[in-house]
């Protein structure tokens, strides 16, 4: 076992240090109720950590920080990430904690670790996320919950019985897990269906993006692009969301599930499915990577997190990445043409297309972003070149780590360039990052 890393110490570095993205590992993603129906978020996160540790030669090693999270959580998941580390092949003295940023969790975790490395506080850390819809906690009704808590404190059998007075038969029904926004009561799909309609995005355009996502992910597996990014788990070797040989006709046959009447265009094929899975990325200082003989895939240059006011309806729930991309690119004096790879989380095909439309819209860029000129059109060949969430699936907290690793690997394969990573999140937030090699 190598000696633990000795960070340069907070505040001792003359300037922020480069942050290397050294490796990324995830387990194959699986549609809810399939391969990981009996797996917990902790088990899946541990499996991803183990895969990374084995591939990067970190078995038995103490890292400076492991930061991850999950959107769907049980009360037993006090510090899910720490428990995952304790169950992994990493040294048990590795500090680990959770962050929460809905679907942006994996990328926000990377921001935390990267900041520590840039400031000299850490030499090496892991960021990621894990989520399971299959193992979602089933919640009881509010009257029953209160009665159960009263009964727990009761001192006699009679008092325990009395605690349930007023609980009606219908209160005994479990409350189904939901993916609705707390302040609007609308699901993510309903929110995005409104935005998609507002921007006039057609069903055909959404299906075309979904089809490209499947074809590109299929090609990425065939070319070996994912060989060092995915580790098998529970007998699954590839994402089972992926439909090899998918055709436009198959997508066109699906009926809309979000939106109303003739204007409804979101289907199970152009929306992410409910998914189980986990993903992690290894971040380090250049000195640490060189010491281990590990060549960085790319460097994480900068990040940005923004929020929109979706509650008043001033903006679409999943439009926050537009503002984040604008702030990040403007800060670096970059335009869309300066980006060689854009890894944009495909929550819904409509969400990606409204993001692209906003970046190209002169009025939106002037009014919302305060820019004299719009950013322009994104070259589709550079957008999610190895497939996206529509084909891989979207275990909420894991997606940020998946897209970050995919973008870094894409830069490594092409031998250099710049990549943008973008993830929209519930709560009207967006997390984006800029990578270079
Ligand atoms: C920030 C963010 O990321 S927000 C995004 C958060 N994510 C979400 O909100 C998840 C949204 N997704 C969902 O809620 C669900 O997946 C839904 C409602 C879209 C679909 O749910 P379901 O109807 O249970 O999906 P299901 O998997 O059964 O698919 C329905 C049908 O479409 C078919 N289908 C699904 N995907 C595809 C596809 N890509 N191509 C062709 N057919 C497909 C299925 O085979 C099924 O057909 P069948 O009825 O003949 O068996």
XYZ file of C-alpha atoms and ligand atoms in Angstrom:
488
model
C 0.000 0.000 0.000
C 1.388 3.434 -0.967
C 1.728 6.166 1.682
C -1.343 8.442 1.905
C -1.139 11.577 -0.215
C 0.052 14.759 1.535
C -2.019 17.674 0.232
C -0.239 20.987 -0.289
C -2.448 22.495 2.470
C -5.327 24.921 2.139
C -4.255 28.398 1.152
C -0.631 27.358 0.570
C -0.930 27.036 -3.196
C 0.087 30.195 -5.059
C -2.811 29.873 -7.507
C -5.600 27.379 -8.103
C -4.052 24.156 -9.422
C -5.198 22.241 -12.494
C -7.631 19.436 -11.725
C -7.134 16.241 -13.703
C -10.005 13.915 -14.602
C -8.079 10.674 -14.372
C -10.698 7.961 -14.834
C -14.409 7.266 -14.669
C -16.242 4.071 -13.863
C -19.885 3.147 -13.746
C -21.891 0.006 -13.575
C -24.216 -0.603 -16.541
C -27.476 1.279 -16.041
C -30.663 -0.760 -15.825
C -34.307 0.055 -16.248
C -36.153 0.104 -12.903
C -37.309 -3.321 -11.797
C -34.822 -5.273 -13.889
C -31.196 -6.249 -13.127
C -30.887 -4.130 -9.973
C -34.407 -4.697 -8.638
C -32.896 -6.149 -5.449
C -29.884 -3.776 -5.246
C -29.558 -0.760 -2.944
C -28.055 2.618 -3.856
C -25.199 1.792 -1.467
C -24.429 -1.530 -3.158
C -24.332 0.102 -6.593
C -22.109 2.957 -5.419
C -19.749 0.452 -3.787
C -19.614 -1.553 -7.026
C -18.656 1.569 -8.991
C -16.008 2.545 -6.410
C -14.559 -0.963 -6.494
C -14.449 -0.918 -10.288
C -12.612 2.411 -10.240
C -10.222 1.374 -7.451
C -9.278 -1.854 -9.248
C -8.731 -0.140 -12.588
C -6.741 2.800 -11.168
C -4.668 0.708 -8.734
C -6.284 2.176 -5.624
C -7.172 -1.031 -3.734
C -6.435 -0.466 -0.036
C -5.587 3.210 -0.609
C -6.756 6.190 1.419
C -8.167 8.959 -0.750
C -8.572 12.537 0.484
C -12.323 12.667 -0.183
C -15.145 10.672 -1.724
C -18.189 12.857 -2.369
C -21.392 11.462 -3.866
C -25.129 11.315 -3.251
C -28.502 9.882 -4.152
C -31.802 11.550 -4.940
C -33.987 8.660 -3.788
C -32.965 7.898 -0.215
C -33.951 5.686 2.680
C -33.733 6.951 6.247
C -31.004 4.308 6.757
C -28.817 6.224 4.253
C -27.483 8.598 6.916
C -24.241 9.105 4.987
C -24.659 6.848 2.011
C -21.255 7.634 0.496
C -19.365 6.842 3.683
C -21.156 3.504 3.970
C -20.315 2.746 0.338
C -16.638 3.507 1.041
C -16.683 1.250 4.113
C -18.041 -1.580 1.979
C -15.509 -0.967 -0.799
C -11.890 -2.002 -1.382
C -10.686 1.528 -0.482
C -8.946 2.160 2.844
C -11.665 2.592 5.512
C -10.012 5.821 6.740
C -11.038 7.540 3.485
C -13.371 10.447 4.443
C -16.643 10.440 2.528
C -19.862 12.422 2.583
C -23.027 13.127 0.627
C -24.085 16.119 -1.447
C -27.574 16.694 -2.828
C -28.338 18.557 -6.064
C -31.072 16.348 -7.584
C -30.049 15.188 -11.071
C -27.001 17.471 -10.820
C -25.657 15.577 -7.796
C -22.843 13.677 -9.558
C -21.507 16.810 -11.248
C -21.949 19.002 -8.152
C -19.984 16.373 -6.205
C -17.203 16.737 -8.782
C -17.242 20.523 -8.207
C -16.688 19.925 -4.482
C -13.769 17.559 -5.007
C -12.264 19.685 -7.794
C -12.377 22.820 -5.632
C -10.476 20.953 -2.891
C -7.807 19.838 -5.346
C -7.514 23.291 -6.936
C -7.020 24.891 -3.519
C -4.432 22.348 -2.432
C -6.627 20.757 0.215
C -6.785 17.366 -1.574
C -4.468 15.523 -3.930
C -6.977 12.908 -5.000
C -10.692 12.310 -4.612
C -13.701 10.603 -6.129
C -17.058 12.144 -7.044
C -20.228 10.435 -8.138
C -23.735 9.335 -7.428
C -26.056 6.382 -7.192
C -29.795 6.037 -7.523
C -32.428 3.379 -7.486
C -36.061 3.770 -8.332
C -36.588 0.041 -7.734
C -35.612 0.442 -4.064
C -37.504 3.713 -3.527
C -38.800 4.015 0.041
C -42.555 3.482 0.244
C -44.018 6.211 2.404
C -47.100 5.933 4.613
C -49.831 8.568 4.714
C -49.395 11.600 6.978
C -52.144 10.552 9.505
C -50.609 7.065 9.784
C -47.081 8.464 10.153
C -48.176 10.703 13.023
C -50.059 7.825 14.654
C -47.014 5.536 14.428
C -44.805 8.161 16.082
C -47.419 8.696 18.838
C -47.623 4.934 19.392
C -43.848 4.670 19.716
C -43.930 7.031 22.683
C -47.009 5.418 24.327
C -46.441 3.750 27.707
C -49.327 1.266 27.761
C -51.158 -1.020 25.356
C -54.258 1.152 25.712
C -52.301 4.322 24.895
C -50.728 2.596 21.907
C -54.173 1.694 20.632
C -55.427 5.206 21.340
C -52.594 6.592 19.184
C -54.342 5.132 16.118
C -57.712 6.745 16.867
C -58.705 8.818 13.857
C -56.679 6.776 11.369
C -59.101 5.879 8.579
C -58.865 2.778 6.358
C -57.736 4.882 3.397
C -54.830 6.219 5.505
C -53.421 2.672 5.530
C -52.651 2.825 1.807
C -48.954 3.426 1.007
C -48.077 6.656 -0.793
C -46.424 5.904 -4.167
C -42.986 7.481 -4.785
C -43.269 10.498 -7.104
C -40.945 12.629 -9.220
C -42.937 15.829 -8.839
C -41.690 19.318 -8.088
C -42.436 20.265 -4.485
C -43.723 23.780 -5.272
C -45.703 23.128 -8.427
C -46.930 19.563 -7.965
C -46.092 18.910 -11.614
C -43.843 16.052 -12.683
C -40.603 16.771 -14.534
C -42.280 15.426 -17.668
C -45.257 17.755 -17.327
C -42.972 20.737 -16.748
C -40.830 19.937 -19.763
C -43.877 19.197 -21.968
C -44.974 22.822 -21.393
C -41.526 24.212 -22.221
C -41.232 21.971 -25.283
C -44.595 23.245 -26.536
C -43.686 26.883 -25.814
C -40.561 26.545 -27.947
C -42.420 24.767 -30.741
C -40.220 21.660 -30.661
C -41.788 18.955 -32.816
C -42.295 15.285 -32.007
C -40.155 14.401 -35.042
C -37.224 16.475 -33.765
C -37.461 14.804 -30.346
C -37.602 11.315 -31.813
C -34.663 12.110 -34.101
C -32.546 13.088 -31.081
C -33.616 9.941 -29.200
C -32.753 7.760 -32.185
C -29.296 9.350 -32.496
C -28.736 8.766 -28.773
C -29.386 5.013 -29.149
C -27.372 4.659 -32.359
C -24.402 6.538 -30.914
C -24.368 4.597 -27.639
C -24.617 1.344 -29.598
C -21.632 2.465 -31.703
C -19.724 3.512 -28.559
C -20.076 -0.007 -27.122
C -19.092 -1.557 -30.461
C -15.973 0.633 -30.793
C -14.721 -0.140 -27.284
C -15.151 3.498 -26.144
C -16.888 2.285 -22.986
C -14.520 -0.602 -22.206
C -12.713 1.281 -19.433
C -15.753 3.318 -18.329
C -18.220 0.504 -17.533
C -17.753 -2.444 -15.139
C -20.247 -5.344 -15.195
C -22.505 -5.738 -12.170
C -25.009 -8.430 -11.202
C -24.497 -10.143 -14.541
C -25.263 -6.996 -16.568
C -22.554 -5.967 -19.047
C -24.294 -3.138 -20.928
C -27.054 -0.659 -20.205
C -30.288 -2.553 -20.723
C -32.113 0.694 -21.597
C -30.204 0.715 -24.904
C -32.220 -0.711 -27.811
C -29.811 -1.923 -30.495
C -31.157 -1.424 -33.997
C -33.876 0.983 -32.862
C -35.747 2.550 -35.798
C -37.539 5.852 -36.314
C -40.737 3.899 -37.015
C -40.602 2.199 -33.608
C -40.253 5.563 -31.885
C -43.005 7.126 -33.996
C -45.473 4.438 -32.894
C -45.261 5.370 -29.173
C -48.111 7.372 -27.740
C -47.437 10.603 -25.810
C -47.297 10.318 -22.012
C -46.752 13.934 -20.950
C -48.598 17.019 -22.206
C -52.195 17.308 -23.362
C -54.153 16.291 -26.439
C -52.819 17.020 -29.896
C -49.961 19.143 -28.573
C -48.520 16.234 -26.527
C -45.190 15.062 -27.945
C -43.255 13.423 -25.064
C -43.209 9.617 -25.209
C -41.455 6.804 -23.322
C -38.971 6.803 -26.216
C -37.959 10.484 -26.101
C -37.982 10.711 -22.263
C -35.455 9.090 -19.953
C -36.822 5.938 -18.350
C -36.807 5.443 -14.595
C -33.381 3.864 -14.078
C -31.129 2.237 -11.465
C -27.335 2.650 -11.447
C -24.227 4.397 -10.130
C -21.171 6.192 -11.539
C -17.954 7.737 -10.171
C -15.006 9.769 -11.484
C -11.443 10.000 -10.173
C -10.098 13.556 -9.855
C -6.533 14.413 -8.842
C -3.737 16.953 -8.965
C -1.305 16.552 -11.872
C 1.453 15.719 -9.396
C -0.554 12.857 -7.895
C -1.462 11.455 -11.318
C 2.154 11.680 -12.534
C 3.366 9.991 -9.379
C 1.049 7.047 -10.101
C 1.877 6.930 -13.778
C -1.768 7.698 -14.636
C -2.301 9.927 -17.662
C -5.200 12.359 -17.162
C -8.036 12.011 -19.663
C -8.610 15.786 -19.500
C -8.597 18.724 -17.082
C -11.626 20.225 -15.382
C -11.156 23.937 -16.071
C -14.203 25.585 -14.524
C -17.783 24.970 -13.419
C -20.986 26.948 -12.921
C -24.301 26.322 -11.178
C -27.347 28.500 -11.877
C -31.032 28.482 -11.005
C -34.220 29.742 -12.691
C -37.570 30.847 -11.287
C -39.795 28.026 -12.504
C -42.281 28.499 -9.668
C -43.749 31.748 -11.009
C -43.636 30.273 -14.487
C -41.093 32.906 -15.573
C -38.899 30.144 -16.930
C -39.076 26.447 -17.778
C -38.028 24.106 -14.963
C -35.178 22.509 -16.898
C -33.854 25.664 -18.622
C -31.251 26.582 -15.982
C -28.314 25.066 -17.915
C -28.734 27.788 -20.585
C -27.778 30.499 -18.094
C -25.006 28.351 -16.648
C -23.523 27.681 -20.098
C -23.685 31.404 -20.902
C -21.902 32.421 -17.709
C -19.238 29.761 -18.130
C -18.523 30.426 -21.810
C -18.590 34.206 -21.419
C -16.188 33.971 -18.461
C -13.696 32.204 -20.726
C -14.437 34.239 -23.853
C -15.580 31.104 -25.684
C -18.303 30.458 -28.235
C -20.041 27.224 -29.207
C -17.564 26.727 -32.083
C -14.740 26.546 -29.540
C -16.286 23.393 -28.067
C -15.316 20.090 -29.644
C -17.614 17.958 -27.509
C -20.898 18.825 -25.756
C -22.106 16.259 -23.245
C -25.630 17.379 -22.433
C -27.755 15.255 -20.107
C -30.840 14.212 -22.060
C -33.508 14.366 -19.343
C -35.989 14.570 -22.191
C -35.215 15.079 -25.890
C -37.395 18.193 -25.626
C -35.208 19.540 -22.817
C -32.024 19.272 -24.911
C -33.747 20.846 -27.919
C -35.197 23.762 -25.939
C -31.724 24.384 -24.481
C -30.225 24.483 -27.985
C -33.069 26.677 -29.242
C -32.537 29.180 -26.413
C -28.799 29.420 -27.113
C -29.610 30.254 -30.736
C -32.486 32.653 -30.031
C -31.529 36.377 -30.291
C -34.413 37.581 -28.073
C -33.774 34.991 -25.356
C -30.040 35.682 -25.332
C -30.658 39.451 -25.179
C -33.400 39.489 -22.545
C -32.478 36.536 -20.321
C -28.720 36.416 -20.743
C -27.968 40.099 -21.373
C -26.009 39.311 -24.540
C -25.900 41.450 -27.642
C -25.630 38.343 -29.830
C -27.023 34.817 -29.495
C -24.586 31.922 -29.105
C -25.782 30.358 -32.359
C -26.337 26.785 -33.438
C -24.709 23.722 -31.911
C -23.012 21.375 -34.369
C -25.029 18.191 -33.799
C -22.041 15.981 -34.632
C -20.377 17.300 -31.462
C -23.451 16.823 -29.257
C -23.413 13.625 -27.184
C -21.187 11.852 -29.709
C -21.248 8.621 -27.699
C -24.948 8.596 -26.857
C -26.798 10.152 -23.956
C -29.228 9.556 -21.134
C -32.098 8.646 -23.481
C -30.199 5.508 -24.474
C -28.085 4.853 -21.370
C -30.776 5.670 -18.837
C -30.725 8.212 -16.041
C -30.136 7.058 -12.444
C -30.603 10.627 -11.196
C -27.497 11.280 -9.027
C -25.220 9.121 -11.188
C -25.702 10.971 -14.473
C -23.342 13.878 -13.679
C -20.444 11.475 -13.181
C -21.357 9.539 -16.337
C -21.370 12.623 -18.569
C -18.188 14.012 -17.006
C -16.302 10.753 -17.604
C -17.688 10.445 -21.139
C -16.638 14.007 -22.035
C -13.131 13.523 -20.594
C -12.731 10.216 -22.447
C -13.967 11.809 -25.689
C -11.245 14.474 -25.418
C -8.639 11.798 -24.709
C -9.724 9.795 -27.772
C -9.621 12.812 -30.088
C -6.250 13.818 -28.619
C -7.256 17.265 -27.352
C -9.840 20.018 -27.455
C -12.552 21.463 -25.240
C -15.701 19.865 -23.868
C -18.791 21.258 -22.204
C -20.741 19.154 -19.734
C -24.296 20.156 -18.829
C -26.854 18.678 -16.448
C -30.315 20.072 -15.683
C -31.791 19.343 -12.277
C -35.069 19.363 -10.385
C -35.661 22.553 -8.421
C -34.880 24.626 -11.520
C -31.102 24.312 -11.341
C -28.338 23.518 -13.786
C -24.726 22.437 -13.316
C -22.197 22.780 -16.127
C -18.462 22.244 -16.499
C -15.705 23.054 -18.966
C -13.013 20.483 -19.756
C -9.815 20.812 -21.744
C -7.096 18.547 -22.980
C -33.503 16.773 -14.398
C -34.029 15.538 -14.964
O -33.296 14.693 -15.371
S -35.678 15.403 -15.074
C -35.979 13.799 -15.708
C -36.345 12.952 -14.622
N -36.812 11.712 -15.151
C -38.102 11.459 -15.210
O -38.916 12.277 -14.840
C -38.482 10.105 -15.749
C -39.474 10.245 -16.836
N -39.872 8.950 -17.309
C -40.980 8.298 -16.851
O -41.641 8.748 -15.929
C -41.361 6.998 -17.506
O -40.237 6.375 -18.041
C -42.422 7.227 -18.626
C -43.703 7.767 -18.002
C -41.899 8.203 -19.670
C -42.703 5.918 -19.349
O -43.067 4.982 -18.388
P -43.650 3.572 -18.839
O -44.902 3.766 -19.624
O -43.689 2.716 -17.633
O -42.520 3.086 -19.815
P -42.328 1.689 -20.473
O -40.934 1.303 -20.296
O -43.377 0.713 -20.053
O -42.518 2.052 -21.998
C -43.808 2.192 -22.577
C -43.766 1.521 -23.922
O -42.825 2.215 -24.722
C -41.868 1.305 -25.228
N -40.593 2.021 -25.256
C -39.962 2.612 -24.223
N -38.826 3.172 -24.650
C -38.753 2.937 -25.974
C -37.814 3.273 -26.949
N -36.716 3.982 -26.676
N -38.052 2.860 -28.211
C -39.143 2.152 -28.534
N -40.066 1.808 -27.620
C -39.873 2.195 -26.363
C -41.863 0.164 -24.232
O -41.393 -1.034 -24.826
C -43.304 0.075 -23.884
O -43.969 -0.626 -24.918
P -45.087 -1.712 -24.570
O -46.174 -0.910 -23.867
O -45.464 -2.227 -25.894
O -44.396 -2.686 -23.688
